[in-house]
mmCIF file of C-alpha atoms in Angstrom:
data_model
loop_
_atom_site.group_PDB
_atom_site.id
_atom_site.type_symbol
_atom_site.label_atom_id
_atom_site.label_comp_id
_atom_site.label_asym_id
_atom_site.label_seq_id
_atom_site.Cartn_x
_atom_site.Cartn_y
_atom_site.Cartn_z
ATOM 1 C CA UNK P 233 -57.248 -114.776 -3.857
ATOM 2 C CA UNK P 234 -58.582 -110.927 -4.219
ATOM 3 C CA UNK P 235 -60.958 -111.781 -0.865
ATOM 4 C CA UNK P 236 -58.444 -114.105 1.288
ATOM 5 C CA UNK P 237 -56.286 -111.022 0.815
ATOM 6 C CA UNK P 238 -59.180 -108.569 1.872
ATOM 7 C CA UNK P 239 -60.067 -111.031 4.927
ATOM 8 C CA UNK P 240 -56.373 -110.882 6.464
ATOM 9 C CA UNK P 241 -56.517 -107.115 6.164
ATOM 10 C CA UNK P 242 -59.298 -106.969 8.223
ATOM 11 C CA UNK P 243 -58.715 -109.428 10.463
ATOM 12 C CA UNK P 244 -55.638 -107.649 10.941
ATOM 13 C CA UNK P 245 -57.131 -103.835 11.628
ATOM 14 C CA UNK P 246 -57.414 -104.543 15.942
ATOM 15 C CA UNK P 247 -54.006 -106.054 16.156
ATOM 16 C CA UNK P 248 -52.671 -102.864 13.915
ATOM 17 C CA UNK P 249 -54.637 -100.114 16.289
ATOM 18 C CA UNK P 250 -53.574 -102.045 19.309
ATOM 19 C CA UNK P 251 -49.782 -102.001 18.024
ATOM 20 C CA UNK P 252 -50.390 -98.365 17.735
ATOM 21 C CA UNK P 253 -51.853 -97.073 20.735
ATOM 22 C CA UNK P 254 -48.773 -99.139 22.616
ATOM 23 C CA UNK P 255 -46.510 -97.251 20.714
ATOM 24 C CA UNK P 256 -48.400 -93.840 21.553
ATOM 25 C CA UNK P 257 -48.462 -94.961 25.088
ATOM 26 C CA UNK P 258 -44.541 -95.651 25.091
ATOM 27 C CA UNK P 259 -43.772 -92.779 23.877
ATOM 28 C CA UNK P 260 -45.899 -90.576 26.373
ATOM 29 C CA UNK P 261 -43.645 -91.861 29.192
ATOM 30 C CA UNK P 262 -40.702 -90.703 27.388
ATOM 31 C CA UNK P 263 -41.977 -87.342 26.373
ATOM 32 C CA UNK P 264 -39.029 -84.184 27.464
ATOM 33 C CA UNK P 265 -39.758 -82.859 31.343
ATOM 34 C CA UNK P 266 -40.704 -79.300 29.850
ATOM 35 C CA UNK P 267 -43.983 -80.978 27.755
ATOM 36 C CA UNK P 268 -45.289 -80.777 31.858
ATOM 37 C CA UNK P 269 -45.927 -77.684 33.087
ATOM 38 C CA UNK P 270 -46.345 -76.475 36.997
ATOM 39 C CA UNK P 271 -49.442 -76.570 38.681
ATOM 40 C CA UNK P 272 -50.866 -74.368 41.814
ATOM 41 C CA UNK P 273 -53.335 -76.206 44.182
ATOM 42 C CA UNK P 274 -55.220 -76.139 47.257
ATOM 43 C CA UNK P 275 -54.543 -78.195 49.882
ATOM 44 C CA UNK P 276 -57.559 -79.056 51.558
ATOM 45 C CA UNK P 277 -59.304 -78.927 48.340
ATOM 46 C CA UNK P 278 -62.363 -79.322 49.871
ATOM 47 C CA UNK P 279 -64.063 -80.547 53.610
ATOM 48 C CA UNK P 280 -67.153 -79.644 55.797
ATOM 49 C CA UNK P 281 -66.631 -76.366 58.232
ATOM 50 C CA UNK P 282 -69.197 -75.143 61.193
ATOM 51 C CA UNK P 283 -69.661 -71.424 60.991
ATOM 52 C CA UNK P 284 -67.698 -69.422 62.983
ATOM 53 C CA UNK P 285 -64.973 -71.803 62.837
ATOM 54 C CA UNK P 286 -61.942 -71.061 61.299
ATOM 55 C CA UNK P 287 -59.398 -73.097 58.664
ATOM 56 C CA UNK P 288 -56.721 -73.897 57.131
ATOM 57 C CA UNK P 289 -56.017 -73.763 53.190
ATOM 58 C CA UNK P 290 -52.293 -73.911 51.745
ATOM 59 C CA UNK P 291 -51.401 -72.881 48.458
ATOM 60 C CA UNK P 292 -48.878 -75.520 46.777
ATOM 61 C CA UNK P 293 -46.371 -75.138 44.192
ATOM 62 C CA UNK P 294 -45.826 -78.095 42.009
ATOM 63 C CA UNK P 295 -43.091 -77.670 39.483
ATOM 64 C CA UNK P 296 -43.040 -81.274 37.776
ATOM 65 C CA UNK P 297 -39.064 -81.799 37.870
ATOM 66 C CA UNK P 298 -38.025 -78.194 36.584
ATOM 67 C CA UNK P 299 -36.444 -75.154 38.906
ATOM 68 C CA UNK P 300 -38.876 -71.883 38.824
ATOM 69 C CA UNK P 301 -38.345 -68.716 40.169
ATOM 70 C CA UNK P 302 -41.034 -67.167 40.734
ATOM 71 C CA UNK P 303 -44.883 -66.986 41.074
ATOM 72 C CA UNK P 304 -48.210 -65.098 41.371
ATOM 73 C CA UNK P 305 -51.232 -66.495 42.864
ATOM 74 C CA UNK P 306 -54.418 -64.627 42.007
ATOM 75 C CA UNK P 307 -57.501 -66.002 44.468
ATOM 76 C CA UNK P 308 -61.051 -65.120 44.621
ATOM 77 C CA UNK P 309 -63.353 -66.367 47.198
ATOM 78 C CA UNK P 310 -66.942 -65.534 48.144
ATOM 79 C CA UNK P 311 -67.145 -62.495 50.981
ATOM 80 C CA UNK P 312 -70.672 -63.351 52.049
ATOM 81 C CA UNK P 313 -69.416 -66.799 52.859
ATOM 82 C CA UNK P 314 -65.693 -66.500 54.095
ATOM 83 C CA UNK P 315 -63.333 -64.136 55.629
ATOM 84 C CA UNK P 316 -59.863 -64.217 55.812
ATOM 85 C CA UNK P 317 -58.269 -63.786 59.597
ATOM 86 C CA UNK P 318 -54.704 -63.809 58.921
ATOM 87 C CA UNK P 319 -53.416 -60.592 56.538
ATOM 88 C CA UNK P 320 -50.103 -62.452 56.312
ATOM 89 C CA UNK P 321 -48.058 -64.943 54.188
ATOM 90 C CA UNK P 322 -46.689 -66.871 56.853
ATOM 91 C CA UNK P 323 -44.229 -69.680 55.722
ATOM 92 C CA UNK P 324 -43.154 -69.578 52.520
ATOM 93 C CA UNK P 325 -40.704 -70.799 49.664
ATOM 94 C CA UNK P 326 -40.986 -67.425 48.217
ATOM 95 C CA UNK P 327 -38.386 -65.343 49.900
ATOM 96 C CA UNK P 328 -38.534 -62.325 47.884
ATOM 97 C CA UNK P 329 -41.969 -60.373 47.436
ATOM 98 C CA UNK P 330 -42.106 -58.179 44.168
ATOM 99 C CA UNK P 331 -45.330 -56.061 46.693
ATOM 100 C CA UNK P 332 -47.099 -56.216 49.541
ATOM 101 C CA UNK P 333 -49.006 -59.059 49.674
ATOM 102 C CA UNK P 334 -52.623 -58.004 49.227
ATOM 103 C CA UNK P 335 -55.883 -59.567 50.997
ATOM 104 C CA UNK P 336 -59.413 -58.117 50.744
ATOM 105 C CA UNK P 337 -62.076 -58.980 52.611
ATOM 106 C CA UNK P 338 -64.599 -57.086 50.929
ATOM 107 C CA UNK P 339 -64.066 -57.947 47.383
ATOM 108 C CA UNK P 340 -63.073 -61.322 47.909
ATOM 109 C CA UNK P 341 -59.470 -61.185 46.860
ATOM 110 C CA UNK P 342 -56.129 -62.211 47.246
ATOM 111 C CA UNK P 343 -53.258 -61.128 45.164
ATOM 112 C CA UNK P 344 -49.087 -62.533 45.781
ATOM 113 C CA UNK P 345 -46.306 -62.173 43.365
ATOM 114 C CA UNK P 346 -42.966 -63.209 44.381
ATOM 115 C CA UNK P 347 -38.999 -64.289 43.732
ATOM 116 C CA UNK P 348 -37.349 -67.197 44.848
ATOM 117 C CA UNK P 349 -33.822 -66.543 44.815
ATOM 118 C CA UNK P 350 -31.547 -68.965 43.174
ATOM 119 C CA UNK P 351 -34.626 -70.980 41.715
ATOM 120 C CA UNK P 352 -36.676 -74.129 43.366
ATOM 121 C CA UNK P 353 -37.507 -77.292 42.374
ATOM 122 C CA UNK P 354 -40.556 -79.163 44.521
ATOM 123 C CA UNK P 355 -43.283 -81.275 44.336
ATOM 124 C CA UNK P 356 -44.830 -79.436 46.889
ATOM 125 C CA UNK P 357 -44.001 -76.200 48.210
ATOM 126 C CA UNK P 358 -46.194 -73.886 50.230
ATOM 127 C CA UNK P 359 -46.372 -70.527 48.893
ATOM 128 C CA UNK P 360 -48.871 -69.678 51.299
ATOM 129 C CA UNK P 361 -51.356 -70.376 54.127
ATOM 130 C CA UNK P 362 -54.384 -68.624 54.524
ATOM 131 C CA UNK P 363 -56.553 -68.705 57.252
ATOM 132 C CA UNK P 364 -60.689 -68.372 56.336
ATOM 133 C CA UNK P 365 -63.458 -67.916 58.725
ATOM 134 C CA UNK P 366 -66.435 -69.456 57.616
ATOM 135 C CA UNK P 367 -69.601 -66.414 57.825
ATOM 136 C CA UNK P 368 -72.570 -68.128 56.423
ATOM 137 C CA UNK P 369 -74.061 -71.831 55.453
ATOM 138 C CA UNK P 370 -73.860 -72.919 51.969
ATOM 139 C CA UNK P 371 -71.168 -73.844 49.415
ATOM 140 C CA UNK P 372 -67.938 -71.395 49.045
ATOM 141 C CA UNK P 373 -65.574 -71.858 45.882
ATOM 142 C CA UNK P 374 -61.990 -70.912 46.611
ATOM 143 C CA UNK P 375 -61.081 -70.448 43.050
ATOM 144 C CA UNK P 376 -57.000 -70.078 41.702
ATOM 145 C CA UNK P 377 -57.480 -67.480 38.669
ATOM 146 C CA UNK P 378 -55.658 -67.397 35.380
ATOM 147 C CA UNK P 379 -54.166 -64.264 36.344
ATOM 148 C CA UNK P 380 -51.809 -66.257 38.199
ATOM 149 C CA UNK P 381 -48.354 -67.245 37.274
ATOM 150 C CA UNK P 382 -45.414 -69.642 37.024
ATOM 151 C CA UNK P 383 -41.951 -68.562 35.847
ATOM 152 C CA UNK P 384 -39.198 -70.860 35.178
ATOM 153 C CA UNK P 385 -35.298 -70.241 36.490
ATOM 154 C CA UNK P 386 -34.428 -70.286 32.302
ATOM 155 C CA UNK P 387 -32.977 -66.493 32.588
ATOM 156 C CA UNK P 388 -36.060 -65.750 30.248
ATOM 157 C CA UNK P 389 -38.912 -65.443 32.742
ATOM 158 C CA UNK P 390 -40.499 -68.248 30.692
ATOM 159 C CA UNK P 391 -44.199 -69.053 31.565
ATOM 160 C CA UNK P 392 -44.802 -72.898 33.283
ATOM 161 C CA UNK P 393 -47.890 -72.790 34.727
ATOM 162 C CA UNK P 394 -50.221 -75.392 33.846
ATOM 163 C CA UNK P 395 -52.629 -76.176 35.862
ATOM 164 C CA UNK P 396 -55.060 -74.490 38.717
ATOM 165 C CA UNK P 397 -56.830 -76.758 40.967
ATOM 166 C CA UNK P 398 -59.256 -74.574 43.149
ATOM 167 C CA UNK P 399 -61.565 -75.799 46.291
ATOM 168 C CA UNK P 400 -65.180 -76.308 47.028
ATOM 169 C CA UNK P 401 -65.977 -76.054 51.035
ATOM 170 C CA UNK P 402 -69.228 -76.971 52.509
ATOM 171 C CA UNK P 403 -70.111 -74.052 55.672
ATOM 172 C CA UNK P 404 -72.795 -75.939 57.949
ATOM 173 C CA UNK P 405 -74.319 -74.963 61.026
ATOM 174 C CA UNK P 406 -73.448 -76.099 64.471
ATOM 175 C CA UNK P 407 -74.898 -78.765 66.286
ATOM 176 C CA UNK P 408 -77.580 -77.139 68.703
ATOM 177 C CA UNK P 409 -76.717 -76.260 71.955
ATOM 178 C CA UNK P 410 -78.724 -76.724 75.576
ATOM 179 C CA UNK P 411 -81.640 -78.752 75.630
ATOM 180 C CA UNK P 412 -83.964 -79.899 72.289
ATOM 181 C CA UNK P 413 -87.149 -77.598 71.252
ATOM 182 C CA UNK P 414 -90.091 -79.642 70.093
ATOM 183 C CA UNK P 415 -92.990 -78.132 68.842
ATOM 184 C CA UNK P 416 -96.580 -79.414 68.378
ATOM 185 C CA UNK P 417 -97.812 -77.075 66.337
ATOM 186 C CA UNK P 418 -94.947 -76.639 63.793
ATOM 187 C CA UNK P 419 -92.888 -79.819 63.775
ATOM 188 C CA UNK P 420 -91.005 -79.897 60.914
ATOM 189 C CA UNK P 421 -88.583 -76.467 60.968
ATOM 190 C CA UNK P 422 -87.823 -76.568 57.266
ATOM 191 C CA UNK P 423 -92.014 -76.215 56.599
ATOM 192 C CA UNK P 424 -94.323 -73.245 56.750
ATOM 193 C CA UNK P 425 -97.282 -73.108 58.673
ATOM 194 C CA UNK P 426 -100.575 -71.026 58.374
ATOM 195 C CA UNK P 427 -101.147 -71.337 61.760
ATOM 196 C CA UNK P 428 -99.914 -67.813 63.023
ATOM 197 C CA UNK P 429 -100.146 -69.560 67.163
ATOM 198 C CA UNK P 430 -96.786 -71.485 67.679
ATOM 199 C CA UNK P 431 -96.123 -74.000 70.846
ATOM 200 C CA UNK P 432 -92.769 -74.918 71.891
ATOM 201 C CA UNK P 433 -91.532 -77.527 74.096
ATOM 202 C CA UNK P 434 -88.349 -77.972 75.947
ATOM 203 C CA UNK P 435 -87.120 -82.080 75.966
ATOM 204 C CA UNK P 436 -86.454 -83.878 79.124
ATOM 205 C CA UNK P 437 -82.927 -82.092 80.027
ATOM 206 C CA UNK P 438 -80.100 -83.906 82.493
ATOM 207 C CA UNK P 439 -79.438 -82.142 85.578
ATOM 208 C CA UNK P 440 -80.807 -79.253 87.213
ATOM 209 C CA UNK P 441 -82.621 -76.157 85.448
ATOM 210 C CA UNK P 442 -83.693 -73.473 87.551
ATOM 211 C CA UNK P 443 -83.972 -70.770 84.943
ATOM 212 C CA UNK P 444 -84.261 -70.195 81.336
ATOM 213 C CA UNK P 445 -83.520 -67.981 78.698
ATOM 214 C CA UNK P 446 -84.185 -67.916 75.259
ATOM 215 C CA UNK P 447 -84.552 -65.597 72.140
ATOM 216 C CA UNK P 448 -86.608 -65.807 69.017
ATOM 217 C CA UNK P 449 -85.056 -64.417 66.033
ATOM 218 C CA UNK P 450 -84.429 -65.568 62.211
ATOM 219 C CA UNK P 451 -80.357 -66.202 62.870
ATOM 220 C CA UNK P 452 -79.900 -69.418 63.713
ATOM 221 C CA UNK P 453 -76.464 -68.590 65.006
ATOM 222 C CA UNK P 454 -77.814 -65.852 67.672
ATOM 223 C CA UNK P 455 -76.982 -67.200 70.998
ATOM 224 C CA UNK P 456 -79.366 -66.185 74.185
ATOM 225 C CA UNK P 457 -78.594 -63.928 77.038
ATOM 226 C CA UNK P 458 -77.800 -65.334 80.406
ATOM 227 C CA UNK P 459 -80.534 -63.324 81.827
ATOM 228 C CA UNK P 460 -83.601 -65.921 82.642
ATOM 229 C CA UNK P 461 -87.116 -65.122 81.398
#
């Protein structure tokens, strides 16, 4: 009797645990609003830019279901790598701003703290837009620090934020321009080569070419003159 009752026990141990995590699951989706706090993202959070270019990158406000009134957004960003070309805030829900909105270029910065009057409750409002040229190839992170904040429209300034999702961009070169440079001697551009003697060749180019002008430098960026050679 002692081991048919030890057997039904243990056969009985899955059906228990899955019992349990149904009831744990259950009663996540009926957990109070206020266990979910705001989050800040980026929106791209992430693409493939050609130097030079510029973009896009919002800054979005989600409040998960509750009213907030205000909000500081802390940003650093790599200086070598990006710049930002527009020194304003553009559209925003914040219609209040506690300061000047503050954007540096040489530290890599950006600092906003603002009011929104009468409280707001979205899923995704734009607190900002900034606009970033991209300097230099390579990988920038656009990263949301803790330093920034979420307060909710309680009448105690109560802190919501939750969540920071920042953005990894990808800064690649342009495709080349004019007509393709072969080279003999030094075929592969990624390689080094003892030989000190280099030979370059111009590919078969549509159209007429009377002239040509060209610069060697280590910038792959640096565009030539329109004086021929």
């Amino acid at each position: 009797m002692l081991k048919k009752t030890v057997d039904f026990l243990g056969s009985s141990l899955p059906v228990l645990a899955t019992v349990a995590i149904f009831f744990s699951a259950l009663s996540f989706l009926f957990l109070p609003a206020d266990v979910f706090g705001s989050s800040i993202s980026l929106n791209p959070a992430g693409g493939s830019f050609i130097v030079g270019s510029t973009f896009d990158i919002s800054v979005i406000l989600d409040t998960e279901g509750k009213s907030v009134n205000a909000v500081g957004v802390n940003i650093e960003f790599p200086p070598n790598k990006l710049q930002i070309v527009s020194p304003s805030v553009g559209k925003s829900i914040v219609g209040i701003w506690a300061n000047s909105p503050q954007f540096d270029n040489r530290g890599g910065t950006v600092a906003l703290n603002g009011l929104i009057q009468n409280g707001i409750n979205t899923a995704g409002g734009v607190i900002t837009t900034l606009t970033f040229r991209a300097r230099s190839t390579g990988q920038a992170v656009v990263k949301l620090t803790d330093k920034s904040t979420v307060l909710l429209n309680d009448g105690r300034g109560t802190e919501d934020l939750n969540l920071l999702q920042s953005g990894i961009y990808s800064l690649i070169l342009p495709p080349p321009a004019g007509p393709l440079v072969s080279s003999e001697t030094h075929p592969d551009q990624n390689k080094w080569y003892s030989n000190s003697s280099l030979v370059l060749s111009l590919a078969s180019y549509e159209g007429r070419v009377d002239n040509v002008s060209y610069i060697l430098d280590q910038d792959p960026l640096t565009a030539p003159d329109n004086v021929s050679e």
